[in-house]
Short mmCIF file of C-alpha atoms in Angstrom, two decimals:
data_model
loop_
_atom_site.label_atom_id
_atom_site.label_comp_id
_atom_site.label_asym_id
_atom_site.label_seq_id
_atom_site.Cartn_x
_atom_site.Cartn_y
_atom_site.Cartn_z
CA MET C 3 27.63 -0.99 -7.64
CA GLU C 4 30.01 -0.31 -4.79
CA GLY C 5 29.95 -2.60 -1.80
CA LEU C 6 27.05 -4.94 -1.19
CA PHE C 7 24.13 -2.61 -1.95
CA LEU C 8 23.01 -0.46 -4.84
CA PRO C 9 23.38 3.27 -4.18
CA THR C 10 20.29 5.38 -3.58
CA ASP C 11 18.80 6.75 -6.78
CA GLU C 12 18.81 10.55 -6.60
CA ASN C 13 15.81 10.64 -8.95
CA ALA C 14 13.69 8.49 -6.67
CA TYR C 15 11.35 9.23 -3.79
CA TYR C 16 12.07 6.83 -0.90
CA PHE C 17 9.63 6.31 1.97
CA SER C 18 8.34 3.69 4.39
CA ARG C 19 4.92 2.17 3.74
CA SER C 20 4.38 1.62 7.48
CA ASP C 21 5.25 5.18 8.56
CA ASP C 22 1.99 6.63 9.90
CA THR C 23 3.22 10.18 9.18
CA GLU C 24 3.84 9.42 5.49
CA LEU C 25 0.86 10.40 3.33
CA LEU C 26 1.74 7.77 0.73
CA GLY C 27 2.06 4.99 3.31
CA THR C 28 -0.58 2.39 4.08
CA TYR C 29 -0.67 3.35 7.77
CA TYR C 30 -1.55 7.02 7.24
CA PRO C 31 -4.98 7.68 8.85
CA LEU C 32 -7.17 8.75 5.91
CA SER C 33 -10.41 6.80 5.79
CA PHE C 34 -12.17 5.88 2.54
CA THR C 35 -15.12 3.79 1.46
CA LEU C 36 -14.73 0.55 -0.51
CA GLU C 37 -16.85 -2.60 -0.60
CA GLY C 38 -19.61 -0.45 0.90
CA VAL C 39 -17.64 -0.02 4.13
CA GLU C 40 -15.50 2.78 5.57
CA TRP C 41 -11.87 1.75 6.13
CA PRO C 42 -9.63 3.69 8.54
CA THR C 43 -6.45 3.12 6.49
CA VAL C 44 -5.21 1.35 3.38
CA GLU C 45 -3.57 -1.19 5.70
CA HIS C 46 -6.91 -2.07 7.33
CA TYR C 47 -8.52 -2.66 3.93
CA PHE C 48 -5.59 -4.61 2.53
CA GLN C 49 -5.31 -6.94 5.54
CA ALA C 50 -9.07 -7.54 5.72
CA MET C 51 -9.32 -8.46 2.05
CA LYS C 52 -7.02 -11.42 2.64
CA PHE C 53 -9.97 -13.29 4.12
CA GLU C 54 -13.33 -14.48 2.87
CA ASP C 55 -14.79 -14.64 6.39
CA SER C 56 -16.85 -11.43 6.73
CA GLN C 57 -16.72 -11.51 10.55
CA TYR C 58 -12.94 -11.67 10.53
CA ARG C 59 -12.81 -8.90 7.93
CA GLU C 60 -14.91 -6.76 10.25
CA LYS C 61 -12.61 -7.54 13.16
CA ILE C 62 -9.66 -6.26 11.10
CA ARG C 63 -11.60 -3.20 9.91
CA ALA C 64 -12.40 -2.35 13.55
CA ALA C 65 -8.76 -2.73 14.69
CA THR C 66 -7.64 0.27 16.71
CA SER C 67 -4.50 0.83 14.62
CA PRO C 68 -3.01 -0.19 11.28
CA LYS C 69 -0.34 -2.09 13.21
CA GLN C 70 -3.04 -4.15 14.92
CA ALA C 71 -4.83 -4.69 11.58
CA ARG C 72 -1.57 -5.99 10.10
CA LYS C 73 -1.08 -8.34 13.04
CA LEU C 74 -4.61 -9.72 12.58
CA GLY C 75 -3.98 -10.08 8.85
CA ARG C 76 -0.89 -12.14 9.55
CA ASN C 77 -2.59 -14.49 12.00
CA ARG C 78 -1.03 -17.85 11.26
CA PHE C 79 -4.17 -19.67 12.41
CA LYS C 80 -6.31 -17.96 9.74
CA ARG C 81 -5.85 -19.05 6.16
CA PRO C 82 -5.94 -16.32 3.52
CA ARG C 83 -8.30 -16.73 0.59
CA PRO C 84 -6.98 -19.17 -2.03
CA ASP C 85 -6.54 -16.50 -4.73
CA TRP C 86 -4.74 -14.04 -2.43
CA LYS C 87 -1.33 -14.09 -4.11
CA SER C 88 -2.88 -13.42 -7.51
CA ILE C 89 -5.11 -10.52 -6.40
CA ARG C 90 -3.11 -8.76 -3.68
CA THR C 91 -1.64 -6.09 -5.98
CA THR C 92 -5.10 -5.37 -7.39
CA ILE C 93 -6.50 -5.00 -3.86
CA MET C 94 -3.68 -2.61 -2.90
CA THR C 95 -4.15 -0.61 -6.11
CA ARG C 96 -7.89 -0.18 -5.46
CA ALA C 97 -7.24 1.05 -1.94
CA VAL C 98 -4.52 3.53 -2.93
CA TYR C 99 -6.54 4.87 -5.88
CA THR C 100 -9.72 5.25 -3.82
CA ARG C 101 -7.88 7.03 -1.00
CA CYS C 102 -6.31 9.46 -3.49
CA LYS C 103 -9.70 10.13 -5.12
CA THR C 104 -11.24 10.68 -1.67
CA HIS C 105 -8.59 12.91 -0.09
CA THR C 106 -6.99 15.91 -1.77
CA GLN C 107 -3.92 15.73 0.47
CA ALA C 108 -3.17 12.12 -0.55
CA TYR C 109 -3.77 13.01 -4.20
CA GLN C 110 -1.43 16.01 -3.95
CA ALA C 111 1.29 14.08 -2.11
CA LEU C 112 1.31 11.52 -4.90
CA MET C 113 1.34 14.17 -7.63
CA ASP C 114 4.16 16.03 -5.84
CA THR C 115 6.46 13.06 -6.47
CA ASP C 116 6.68 14.51 -10.00
CA ALA C 117 8.22 12.05 -12.44
CA LYS C 118 10.39 10.43 -9.82
CA LYS C 119 10.60 6.71 -9.30
CA ILE C 120 8.71 5.85 -6.12
CA VAL C 121 10.42 3.36 -3.83
CA GLU C 122 9.05 1.67 -0.72
CA SER C 123 12.28 1.56 1.25
CA SER C 124 11.92 -1.57 3.33
CA SER C 125 15.04 -3.46 4.30
CA TYR C 126 13.04 -6.63 4.87
CA ASP C 127 10.26 -6.65 2.28
CA TYR C 128 11.38 -7.77 -1.16
CA PHE C 129 7.84 -8.01 -2.55
CA TRP C 130 6.30 -4.64 -1.63
CA GLY C 131 9.61 -2.87 -1.05
CA CYS C 132 13.11 -2.65 -2.46
CA GLY C 133 14.73 -4.80 0.21
CA ARG C 134 18.04 -4.20 1.89
CA ASP C 135 20.05 -4.51 -1.34
CA ARG C 136 17.52 -2.40 -3.34
CA LEU C 137 16.93 -5.31 -5.71
CA GLY C 138 13.44 -6.16 -4.43
CA HIS C 139 10.29 -5.98 -6.58
CA ASN C 140 9.04 -2.70 -5.06
CA HIS C 141 5.42 -3.55 -5.96
CA TYR C 142 4.06 -0.81 -3.69
CA GLY C 143 6.17 1.81 -5.44
CA VAL C 144 5.03 0.46 -8.81
CA ILE C 145 1.39 0.67 -7.69
CA LEU C 146 1.83 4.28 -6.59
CA THR C 147 3.44 5.11 -9.94
CA LYS C 148 0.57 3.47 -11.86
CA VAL C 149 -2.04 5.27 -9.75
CA ARG C 150 -0.21 8.57 -10.28
CA ASP C 151 -0.19 7.95 -14.05
CA LYS C 152 -3.92 7.12 -14.02
CA LEU C 153 -4.75 10.26 -12.02
CA ARG C 154 -2.72 12.36 -14.48
CA GLU C 155 -4.60 10.80 -17.40
CA GLU C 156 -7.92 11.61 -15.70
CA GLU C 157 -6.75 15.17 -15.02
CA LYS C 158 -5.83 15.68 -18.70
CA ALA C 159 -9.11 14.18 -19.91
CA SER C 160 -11.14 16.54 -17.71
CA GLN C 161 -9.46 19.68 -19.07
#
């Protein structure tokens, strides 16, 4: 390691989860149905699932943008459900998997990452991303990798 930060891994695919032009991001506008409801983006679904209050969930689902959904999901006056920290990766996984099963372009974008490590390149997020020093948990990248592996297994089984 030279300097303060780990170098970029040449065998990794780096992207921003909040880039609305990135097919693998949570802001990309590809709707899907989960919980019997159509969600505009993965971000809308993820933020809404933080809460048990169905009216507040609907308010987040109806947000005009993923950025607004995220803001509503981070409302400091609304308490997230008590089990949120233990289920948040499961919620994100369900949303990503469902979107990929619903939309060929999302499926293909994920498969096109080949065998590369997938890294959510956030300088500030050490849970979902790699963080500034690239030592973060990168849970979103791990989720994408697991979903990609599952989709490959399903593809093999159907042949």
